[in-house]
Coordinates of C-alpha atoms in Angstrom, one line a residue:
Chain A
X63 CA 20.9 8.9 -23.4
X64 CA 19.9 5.4 -23.1
X65 CA 22.1 2.5 -23.2
X66 CA 22.6 -0.5 -22.7
X67 CA 25.2 -2.2 -20.1
X68 CA 25.2 -5.6 -22.0
X69 CA 26.0 -4.3 -25.7
X70 CA 27.8 -1.6 -24.9
X71 CA 31.9 -1.2 -23.9
X72 CA 32.0 -0.8 -19.6
X73 CA 34.3 2.4 -21.3
X74 CA 31.3 4.2 -22.7
X75 CA 29.6 4.6 -19.1
X76 CA 29.8 8.3 -17.7
X77 CA 32.1 8.3 -15.8
X78 CA 31.2 11.7 -13.8
X79 CA 27.7 13.2 -13.0
X80 CA 26.5 15.4 -10.7
X81 CA 24.3 13.1 -9.1
X82 CA 23.9 9.1 -9.8
X83 CA 20.9 6.9 -9.2
X84 CA 19.7 3.8 -8.8
X85 CA 16.5 1.8 -9.5
X86 CA 14.5 3.5 -12.6
X87 CA 10.7 3.0 -10.8
X88 CA 8.7 5.8 -9.9
X89 CA 11.0 7.4 -7.2
X90 CA 14.4 6.8 -9.2
X91 CA 13.1 8.4 -12.6
X92 CA 11.8 11.5 -11.0
X93 CA 14.5 12.8 -9.8
X94 CA 16.9 11.7 -12.7
X95 CA 14.2 13.6 -13.9
X96 CA 13.0 16.7 -12.1
X97 CA 17.6 17.0 -11.7
X98 CA 18.4 16.7 -15.5
X99 CA 15.4 19.5 -15.4
X100 CA 17.5 21.6 -13.3
X101 CA 20.7 21.4 -15.7
X102 CA 22.5 18.7 -13.3
X103 CA 24.6 15.7 -15.3
X104 CA 21.8 12.6 -14.2
X105 CA 23.5 9.0 -14.6
X106 CA 20.6 6.8 -13.8
X107 CA 20.9 2.7 -13.7
X108 CA 18.4 -0.1 -13.7
X109 CA 19.3 -3.2 -12.4
X110 CA 16.9 -4.7 -15.0
X111 CA 16.3 -4.2 -19.0
X112 CA 13.9 -2.4 -20.7
X113 CA 11.5 -4.9 -20.5
X114 CA 10.8 -7.2 -17.7
X115 CA 12.7 -11.1 -17.7
X116 CA 12.6 -13.8 -16.1
X117 CA 16.2 -14.2 -16.0
X118 CA 16.7 -10.5 -14.6
X119 CA 13.5 -10.9 -11.8
X120 CA 15.1 -14.2 -10.8
X121 CA 17.5 -12.2 -8.4
X122 CA 14.0 -10.3 -6.5
X123 CA 13.8 -14.2 -5.1
X124 CA 13.5 -14.3 -1.4
X125 CA 12.2 -16.2 1.8
X126 CA 9.3 -14.7 3.8
X127 CA 9.6 -16.1 7.5
X128 CA 6.0 -14.8 9.7
X129 CA 2.6 -14.0 7.6
X130 CA 1.5 -15.5 4.0
X131 CA 3.1 -13.2 1.4
X132 CA 3.1 -13.5 -2.8
X133 CA 6.6 -14.6 -3.6
X134 CA 9.3 -11.5 -3.7
X135 CA 9.7 -11.9 -7.3
X136 CA 6.4 -11.4 -8.2
X137 CA 5.9 -8.7 -6.0
X138 CA 7.8 -6.0 -8.1
X139 CA 9.3 -5.8 -11.3
X140 CA 13.0 -5.3 -12.3
X141 CA 13.0 -3.3 -15.3
X142 CA 12.8 0.4 -16.8
X143 CA 9.8 2.0 -15.0
X144 CA 10.7 0.0 -12.2
X145 CA 6.6 -2.2 -10.1
X146 CA 5.2 1.2 -12.2
X147 CA 5.0 -1.8 -15.1
X148 CA 2.7 -3.4 -13.3
X149 CA 0.8 -1.0 -10.5
X150 CA -2.8 -0.1 -10.1
X151 CA -2.6 3.4 -10.7
X152 CA -4.4 4.4 -7.1
X153 CA -3.3 8.2 -6.6
X154 CA -3.7 10.1 -3.5
X155 CA -2.2 12.0 -0.9
X156 CA -1.5 11.2 2.7
X157 CA -3.9 13.0 5.2
X158 CA -2.0 15.7 7.5
X159 CA -3.2 13.5 10.5
X160 CA -0.7 10.9 8.8
X161 CA 2.7 13.0 9.6
X162 CA 1.1 14.0 12.9
X163 CA 2.5 12.3 16.6
X164 CA 0.3 9.6 18.2
X165 CA 0.0 9.0 21.6
X166 CA 0.9 5.8 21.6
X167 CA 1.9 5.4 17.7
X168 CA 5.5 6.6 19.2
X169 CA 7.1 4.4 16.3
X170 CA 5.5 5.7 13.5
X171 CA 7.0 9.8 14.2
X172 CA 7.5 11.8 10.8
X173 CA 10.0 14.6 11.1
X174 CA 8.6 16.5 8.4
X175 CA 4.9 17.8 8.0
X176 CA 2.2 17.3 5.5
X177 CA 3.4 20.8 4.0
X178 CA 6.4 19.9 3.6
X179 CA 4.8 17.8 0.9
X180 CA 1.9 20.2 -0.5
X181 CA 4.9 21.9 -2.1
X182 CA 5.5 19.4 -4.6
X183 CA 1.2 17.9 -5.5
X184 CA 0.8 19.6 -8.6
X185 CA 4.2 18.4 -10.3
X186 CA 3.5 15.0 -8.8
X187 CA 0.3 15.1 -10.3
X188 CA 1.7 16.1 -13.5
X189 CA 4.2 13.2 -13.2
X190 CA 1.6 11.0 -13.2
X191 CA -0.6 12.5 -15.1
X192 CA -4.2 13.2 -13.1
X193 CA -6.1 15.5 -12.1
X194 CA -6.0 16.1 -7.9
X195 CA -8.7 13.6 -6.5
X196 CA -12.4 14.9 -5.7
X197 CA -12.4 15.7 -2.1
X198 CA -13.3 14.0 1.1
X199 CA -17.1 14.3 1.8
X200 CA -18.2 13.6 5.0
X201 CA -20.5 10.5 5.0
X202 CA -22.0 11.1 9.0
X203 CA -20.1 13.5 10.9
X204 CA -20.8 11.9 14.6
X205 CA -19.6 9.0 13.6
X206 CA -16.9 10.2 11.7
X207 CA -17.0 8.2 8.1
X208 CA -15.7 9.8 5.0
X209 CA -15.9 9.3 1.8
X210 CA -12.7 9.8 -0.6
X211 CA -12.1 9.2 -4.1
X212 CA -8.8 8.5 -5.7
X213 CA -7.3 9.5 -9.2
X214 CA -6.5 6.9 -11.6
X215 CA -2.4 7.0 -12.7
X216 CA -1.9 5.1 -16.3
X217 CA 1.9 6.3 -16.4
X218 CA 4.1 3.7 -16.5
X219 CA 7.4 5.2 -16.0
X220 CA 9.4 3.1 -18.2
X221 CA 7.2 3.1 -21.2
X222 CA 6.1 7.3 -20.5
X223 CA 9.8 8.9 -19.7
X224 CA 12.2 5.9 -22.2
X225 CA 12.4 8.6 -24.8
X226 CA 13.1 11.6 -22.5
X227 CA 16.4 9.6 -22.1
X228 CA 17.1 9.1 -25.2
X229 CA 17.1 12.0 -26.7
X230 CA 18.7 13.8 -23.4
X231 CA 22.5 14.5 -23.7
X232 CA 23.2 15.4 -19.8
X233 CA 21.3 12.5 -18.3
X234 CA 22.3 8.8 -19.5
X235 CA 20.2 5.6 -18.4
X236 CA 21.9 2.8 -18.2
X237 CA 20.0 -0.4 -18.8
X238 CA 21.4 -3.8 -17.2
X239 CA 23.6 -2.5 -14.5
X240 CA 23.4 -4.6 -11.9
X241 CA 24.5 -2.4 -8.6
X242 CA 27.1 -4.8 -6.8
X243 CA 28.8 -2.2 -4.3
X244 CA 29.3 1.4 -3.4
X245 CA 33.0 2.5 -2.1
X246 CA 32.9 5.3 1.0
X247 CA 35.9 7.2 2.2
X248 CA 34.1 7.2 5.9
X249 CA 32.5 10.2 5.3
X250 CA 31.3 10.1 1.5
X251 CA 30.1 7.7 -1.2
X252 CA 33.2 7.9 -3.9
X253 CA 31.9 5.2 -6.5
X254 CA 29.3 3.0 -7.1
X255 CA 30.3 -0.7 -9.2
X256 CA 27.9 -1.8 -11.5
X257 CA 28.2 -5.2 -12.6
X258 CA 26.0 -7.0 -15.6
X259 CA 25.0 -10.9 -16.0
X260 CA 28.5 -11.5 -18.0
X261 CA 31.0 -10.1 -15.6
X262 CA 31.4 -7.1 -17.0
X263 CA 32.1 -4.5 -14.1
X264 CA 32.2 -0.6 -14.1
X265 CA 32.8 2.2 -12.0
X266 CA 30.6 5.3 -11.9
X267 CA 31.3 8.7 -10.0
X268 CA 29.0 10.9 -8.8
X269 CA 29.0 14.3 -6.3
X270 CA 25.5 12.3 -5.0
X271 CA 24.3 9.2 -4.7
X272 CA 20.9 8.3 -4.6
X273 CA 19.1 4.4 -3.9
X274 CA 15.7 4.3 -5.1
X275 CA 15.3 0.8 -5.7
X276 CA 12.4 0.2 -4.0
X277 CA 10.8 -0.7 -0.9
X278 CA 12.6 -3.6 0.3
X279 CA 16.1 -3.9 -2.2
X280 CA 16.7 -0.2 -0.8
X281 CA 17.3 -1.8 2.6
X282 CA 18.9 -5.0 1.5
X283 CA 21.3 -3.4 -0.5
X284 CA 22.5 -1.2 2.0
X285 CA 22.5 -4.1 4.3
X286 CA 25.5 -5.6 2.2
X287 CA 27.1 -2.8 0.4
X288 CA 27.7 -1.7 4.5
X289 CA 28.7 -5.5 5.1
X290 CA 31.0 -4.9 2.5
X291 CA 32.3 -1.5 4.1
X292 CA 33.0 -3.1 7.4
X293 CA 30.0 -0.6 9.2
X294 CA 31.3 2.4 7.7
X295 CA 28.7 3.0 5.4
X296 CA 25.2 3.8 7.4
X297 CA 25.5 5.0 11.1
X298 CA 25.4 2.1 13.7
X299 CA 22.6 3.4 15.5
X300 CA 20.6 3.7 12.2
X301 CA 17.7 0.7 12.3
X302 CA 18.9 -0.2 9.3
X303 CA 15.7 -2.8 7.8
X304 CA 13.6 -2.4 10.7
X305 CA 10.0 -1.2 10.7
X306 CA 8.9 -2.7 7.4
X307 CA 5.9 -2.4 6.3
X308 CA 2.9 -3.4 4.3
X309 CA -0.9 -2.0 3.6
X310 CA -2.3 -5.0 4.5
X311 CA -6.3 -5.5 2.9
X312 CA -8.7 -8.1 3.5
X313 CA -12.0 -8.9 2.2
X314 CA -13.9 -10.0 5.3
X315 CA -17.6 -10.6 3.9
X316 CA -20.5 -8.6 1.9
X317 CA -22.5 -6.1 2.9
X318 CA -26.1 -5.4 2.3
X319 CA -26.2 -1.0 2.7
X320 CA -28.3 1.9 1.8
X321 CA -25.3 3.5 0.3
X322 CA -24.9 5.2 -3.0
X323 CA -22.0 3.2 -4.3
X324 CA -20.7 5.3 -7.5
X325 CA -19.8 4.1 -10.6
X326 CA -16.2 5.2 -12.3
X327 CA -14.6 4.9 -15.5
X328 CA -11.5 2.1 -14.5
X329 CA -13.1 0.3 -12.0
X330 CA -16.2 -1.9 -10.7
X331 CA -18.0 0.2 -8.8
X332 CA -17.1 0.9 -5.4
X333 CA -17.4 3.0 -2.2
X334 CA -14.1 4.1 -0.5
X335 CA -14.5 5.1 2.7
X336 CA -12.4 6.2 5.9
X337 CA -12.5 7.8 9.2
X338 CA -12.0 10.9 10.7
X339 CA -8.7 11.8 12.9
X340 CA -10.6 12.1 15.5
X341 CA -12.6 8.9 15.1
X342 CA -9.5 7.1 14.2
X343 CA -7.7 8.6 17.1
X344 CA -10.4 8.0 19.8
X345 CA -10.9 4.3 18.9
X346 CA -6.6 4.1 19.1
X347 CA -7.0 2.5 15.4
X348 CA -4.5 2.7 12.5
X349 CA -5.5 4.3 9.8
X350 CA -7.5 1.9 7.7
X351 CA -10.1 2.1 5.4
X352 CA -12.9 0.2 4.4
X353 CA -13.8 -0.5 0.4
X354 CA -17.5 -2.3 -0.8
X355 CA -16.8 -2.8 -4.1
X356 CA -20.5 -3.3 -5.7
X357 CA -22.1 -7.2 -6.6
X358 CA -24.4 -8.2 -9.6
X359 CA -27.2 -8.4 -8.9
X360 CA -27.2 -12.0 -9.1
X361 CA -25.4 -11.4 -6.1
X362 CA -27.6 -8.9 -3.8
X363 CA -30.2 -11.0 -4.2
X364 CA -28.9 -14.3 -2.5
X365 CA -27.5 -11.5 -0.1
X366 CA -30.7 -10.4 0.4
X367 CA -32.4 -14.3 0.7
X368 CA -29.3 -14.7 3.4
X369 CA -30.4 -11.8 5.4
X370 CA -34.6 -12.4 5.3
X371 CA -33.9 -16.2 6.1
X372 CA -31.8 -15.5 9.0
X373 CA -33.3 -12.1 10.5
X374 CA -36.8 -11.9 8.9
X375 CA -37.4 -8.4 10.0
X376 CA -34.4 -6.7 8.6
X377 CA -34.7 -8.7 6.0
X378 CA -38.1 -7.5 4.3
X379 CA -37.0 -3.6 4.8
X380 CA -34.1 -4.7 2.6
X381 CA -35.8 -5.9 0.2
X382 CA -38.8 -3.1 0.1
X383 CA -35.3 -0.8 -0.8
X384 CA -34.2 -3.1 -3.0
X385 CA -37.4 -2.7 -5.1
X386 CA -36.5 0.7 -5.1
X387 CA -33.1 -0.1 -6.5
X388 CA -32.0 1.9 -3.1
X389 CA -29.7 -1.2 -1.2
X390 CA -27.5 -3.0 -2.7
X391 CA -24.8 -5.8 -2.3
X392 CA -21.6 -5.4 -1.9
X393 CA -18.3 -7.2 -1.0
X394 CA -16.6 -5.7 2.0
X395 CA -12.4 -5.0 2.2
X396 CA -10.6 -3.5 4.9
X397 CA -7.3 -2.1 4.1
X398 CA -4.7 -0.7 6.8
X399 CA -1.3 0.6 7.7
X400 CA 0.7 -2.4 8.8
X401 CA 1.9 -1.3 12.8
X402 CA 5.9 -0.4 12.2
X403 CA 7.6 -2.3 14.4
X404 CA 11.1 -2.7 15.4
X405 CA 10.2 -6.4 14.9
X406 CA 9.5 -6.9 11.3
X407 CA 12.6 -6.0 8.9
X408 CA 14.6 -6.4 5.8
X409 CA 17.8 -9.1 6.6
X410 CA 20.5 -10.4 5.2
X411 CA 20.2 -14.3 3.9
X412 CA 22.5 -15.7 6.4
X413 CA 23.0 -19.1 2.8
X414 CA 21.5 -18.3 0.5
X415 CA 22.9 -16.0 -2.4
X416 CA 22.0 -14.4 -5.5
X417 CA 24.1 -14.5 -8.8
X418 CA 26.6 -11.9 -8.2
X419 CA 27.4 -13.5 -4.3
X420 CA 25.0 -11.0 -2.5
X421 CA 22.7 -12.0 0.0
X422 CA 19.2 -12.9 -0.9
X423 CA 16.6 -11.4 1.2
X424 CA 14.9 -12.8 4.3
X425 CA 11.8 -10.6 5.0
X426 CA 10.4 -11.0 8.2
X427 CA 7.1 -10.0 8.2
X428 CA 4.4 -10.7 11.0
X429 CA 0.6 -8.5 11.6
X430 CA 0.5 -7.3 15.2
X431 CA -2.0 -7.7 18.0
X432 CA -3.1 -4.4 17.6
X433 CA -2.9 -4.8 13.3
X434 CA -5.8 -7.3 14.3
X435 CA -7.6 -4.8 16.8
X436 CA -7.8 -2.5 14.1
X437 CA -9.3 -4.8 11.6
X438 CA -11.9 -5.4 14.6
X439 CA -12.6 -1.9 15.8
X440 CA -13.6 -0.6 11.7
X441 CA -15.4 -2.8 11.7
X442 CA -17.2 -2.6 14.6
X443 CA -17.4 0.8 14.1
X444 CA -18.6 1.2 11.0
X445 CA -21.4 -1.8 12.3
X446 CA -22.6 0.2 14.2
X447 CA -23.1 3.1 11.9
X448 CA -25.0 1.3 9.3
X449 CA -27.4 -0.1 13.2
X450 CA -27.6 3.2 14.2
X451 CA -28.5 5.0 11.2
X452 CA -30.2 1.5 9.6
X453 CA -28.6 1.6 6.3
X454 CA -27.5 -1.8 5.8
X455 CA -26.0 -5.3 7.7
X456 CA -22.3 -6.7 7.3
X457 CA -22.3 -10.4 7.3
X458 CA -18.4 -11.2 8.3
X459 CA -16.6 -14.9 7.5
X460 CA -15.9 -16.5 10.5
X461 CA -12.1 -15.8 10.8
X462 CA -12.6 -12.0 11.2
X463 CA -13.7 -12.4 14.7
X464 CA -13.1 -15.7 15.5
X465 CA -9.8 -17.0 17.3
X466 CA -8.3 -17.8 13.6
X467 CA -5.5 -17.1 11.6
X468 CA -5.9 -14.6 8.6
X469 CA -6.8 -16.8 5.3
X470 CA -4.3 -17.8 3.4
X471 CA -5.5 -17.5 -0.3
X472 CA -3.8 -15.6 -3.4
X473 CA -2.9 -12.6 -2.4
X474 CA -5.3 -11.7 0.1
X475 CA -3.4 -9.5 2.2
X476 CA -1.1 -8.0 0.2
X477 CA -1.8 -4.7 -1.3
X478 CA 2.5 -4.5 -3.2
X479 CA 3.5 -1.9 -1.2
X480 CA 6.6 -2.0 0.5
X481 CA 7.1 0.3 3.1
X482 CA 10.3 0.9 5.8
X483 CA 13.6 -0.2 6.5
X484 CA 15.3 2.9 6.1
X485 CA 13.0 5.1 7.7
X486 CA 13.4 8.6 8.0
X487 CA 14.2 10.4 11.8
X488 CA 15.5 13.7 13.8
X489 CA 18.5 11.3 14.7
X490 CA 20.4 8.3 13.7
X491 CA 18.7 6.6 16.7
X492 CA 15.9 6.2 15.7
X493 CA 16.1 5.8 11.4
X494 CA 18.3 5.8 8.9
X495 CA 18.1 9.1 7.2
X496 CA 17.3 12.2 8.3
X497 CA 14.2 14.5 6.7
X498 CA 15.7 15.5 3.6
X499 CA 16.2 11.7 2.9
X500 CA 21.1 11.5 3.3
X501 CA 21.4 8.7 4.5
X502 CA 23.1 8.5 8.5
X503 CA 26.7 8.5 8.3
X504 CA 27.7 10.1 4.7
X505 CA 27.5 13.3 3.2
X506 CA 26.1 12.4 0.0
X507 CA 24.3 9.5 -0.2
X508 CA 20.3 9.6 -0.6
X509 CA 17.6 7.1 -0.3
X510 CA 13.9 7.7 -2.2
X511 CA 10.9 5.3 -2.0
X512 CA 8.3 4.0 0.4
X513 CA 11.2 2.8 2.2
X514 CA 11.6 6.0 4.3
X515 CA 8.6 6.2 5.5
X516 CA 8.3 6.5 8.9
X517 CA 4.3 5.2 8.7
X518 CA 2.2 4.0 6.3
X519 CA -0.7 5.7 6.6
X520 CA -4.0 4.5 4.4
X521 CA -3.1 5.9 0.8
X522 CA -1.4 4.1 -2.1
X523 CA 2.0 5.7 -1.6
X524 CA 2.7 6.3 -4.8
X525 CA 2.0 9.8 -5.3
X526 CA 3.9 10.7 -1.7
X527 CA 6.7 8.6 -2.9
X528 CA 6.6 11.2 -6.1
X529 CA 6.3 13.8 -3.9
X530 CA 8.8 13.1 -2.1
X531 CA 11.3 12.6 -5.0
X532 CA 10.2 15.7 -6.5
X533 CA 11.5 17.2 -3.0
X534 CA 14.8 15.6 -2.9
X535 CA 15.4 16.6 -6.3
X536 CA 15.3 20.4 -5.0
X537 CA 17.3 19.6 -2.0
X538 CA 20.4 17.9 -4.3
X539 CA 19.9 20.9 -6.8
X540 CA 20.6 22.7 -3.9
X541 CA 22.9 20.9 -2.2
Chain B
X36 CA -44.1 -2.4 2.6
X37 CA -43.8 -6.4 1.7
X38 CA -45.1 -8.8 3.5
X39 CA -42.3 -11.6 4.5
X40 CA -44.0 -14.4 2.6
X41 CA -44.3 -11.9 -0.7
X42 CA -40.6 -10.6 -0.2
X43 CA -39.7 -14.9 0.2
X44 CA -41.9 -15.5 -2.8
X45 CA -40.6 -12.9 -4.7
X46 CA -36.5 -13.9 -3.5
X47 CA -38.0 -17.8 -4.7
X48 CA -38.9 -16.7 -7.7
X49 CA -35.5 -14.6 -8.5
X50 CA -33.3 -16.9 -7.3
X51 CA -34.8 -20.6 -7.8
X52 CA -31.7 -22.5 -7.9
X53 CA -30.7 -20.9 -4.0
X54 CA -32.8 -22.4 -2.5
X55 CA -31.8 -26.1 -2.1
X56 CA -28.3 -26.2 -2.5
X57 CA -27.5 -24.1 0.7
X58 CA -30.5 -25.5 3.2
X59 CA -30.2 -22.1 4.6
X60 CA -34.1 -22.0 5.6
X61 CA -33.4 -25.4 7.9
X62 CA -30.1 -23.4 10.1
X63 CA -31.8 -20.7 9.6
X64 CA -31.7 -19.8 14.3
X65 CA -28.2 -21.6 14.5
X66 CA -24.9 -19.8 15.8
X67 CA -26.1 -16.8 17.5
X68 CA -24.1 -14.9 19.9
X69 CA -25.3 -12.0 21.9
X70 CA -23.7 -8.7 23.3
X71 CA -25.9 -6.3 24.8
X72 CA -28.5 -5.5 21.8
X73 CA -26.0 -6.4 19.4
X74 CA -25.3 -9.5 17.4
X75 CA -24.2 -12.0 15.5
X76 CA -26.1 -14.5 13.6
X77 CA -25.0 -16.6 10.8
X78 CA -22.1 -14.0 10.1
X79 CA -24.4 -11.0 10.4
X80 CA -23.8 -8.2 12.3
X81 CA -27.7 -7.5 13.6
X82 CA -29.6 -5.5 16.0
X83 CA -32.4 -6.2 18.6
X84 CA -35.9 -6.3 16.3
X85 CA -34.3 -7.3 13.9
X86 CA -35.4 -11.1 14.1

């Protein structure tokens, strides 16, 4: 059943369910659909409407303190299907390395391993309607450089799964139902309060509650509801809102390479590279990737000319290969997992409130020295590989190795991946949720989405979000 | 192997408008930063023998 809370009377909402899920993006919708498949009654609450509206997007406005970032109301979508309505669709899993403990990276500790998510891989592929990505290929064993692939999902959750809600009897999706409160008896959440823009409110009861509102809102709403509950919702020791992360990614320059840059049917030809676990560990880097986006022939000629003028001998070599269509020019892009640090966090604004009287978000976000070092090490190592094997040369923008700040231009540095804030850990001293995504302090309150990731890993997060959501659904089925 | 003259002529032929506005040829040997056998020149990460 699909109900528009703006149209329906408050009394028409189901008053009880096995599970109440808040948020209809990839995380929330996956949990809801899977639980429904198990025969559970589910209420899915979405604050936005079926389609995006500016009025609803306003609720995503907030302030970013620190590094350049895009406006927060442009960084996510507040409607049925959530941010999947405008995502890029790149899907590939986190590697086993992400979950391992790494010396010097103690803040990145995961209480689960990749093998805990692997059983949900096939089902996650089905949810995203994709085939598994091709296996990684070793490009150079000694330098530990591998070529990896992604699968492209075209699933917009709001469009693809809307009909399932409309036709279901046991599953109710309510749009324009904004979460404005969670009532707890101190041990368990008793009810969720939803309100529409007209001031109409309703209370929803369930055995279990799942917050799946996105990598910023999960923290914000838990902070607010905990404040309303005088600190009785979340264990006081938990680092709620802390260790917020992104996947910084920058265009750093260009490359002329004697490497095959594969064509794809979804994007311009590009080569995706990352480093082996051993090299990442040896260089003490955060996980990162290097992307080479093929330039049109005019761009390659321009780079050849530039290189020939600066370094005639290697220019001759490159031009000779260009004559055989072997060498090509490419944009050089580096992306990495941000270092998880306490000082990057989601906070409630002291002075600004949204239309429901809830403090807006204040996001404190600043990349660290280790972030910058990762960028340097990745580029140095890649250049060393090209030089040693004579497979090309790279040209970097001045800011990369100069004492310059990161460039401020459009969404450079922004991947729209909101990670952390309600991190998973073995204890409340180190995390907000346990290894089953249950909030420390409540028996029946869970969090779904990348906000529970203790570290970002290199991969785009959505496939892993879906895997974790399926795992959560299995846990709730058995609880 | 192409000669340097042929190389430049080919580039000139294919990119006739590129030379004048950039003036690259006049500044080709500036901004050199040495680091052992590797160095950076005008943004390019190079090694001995490249120039």
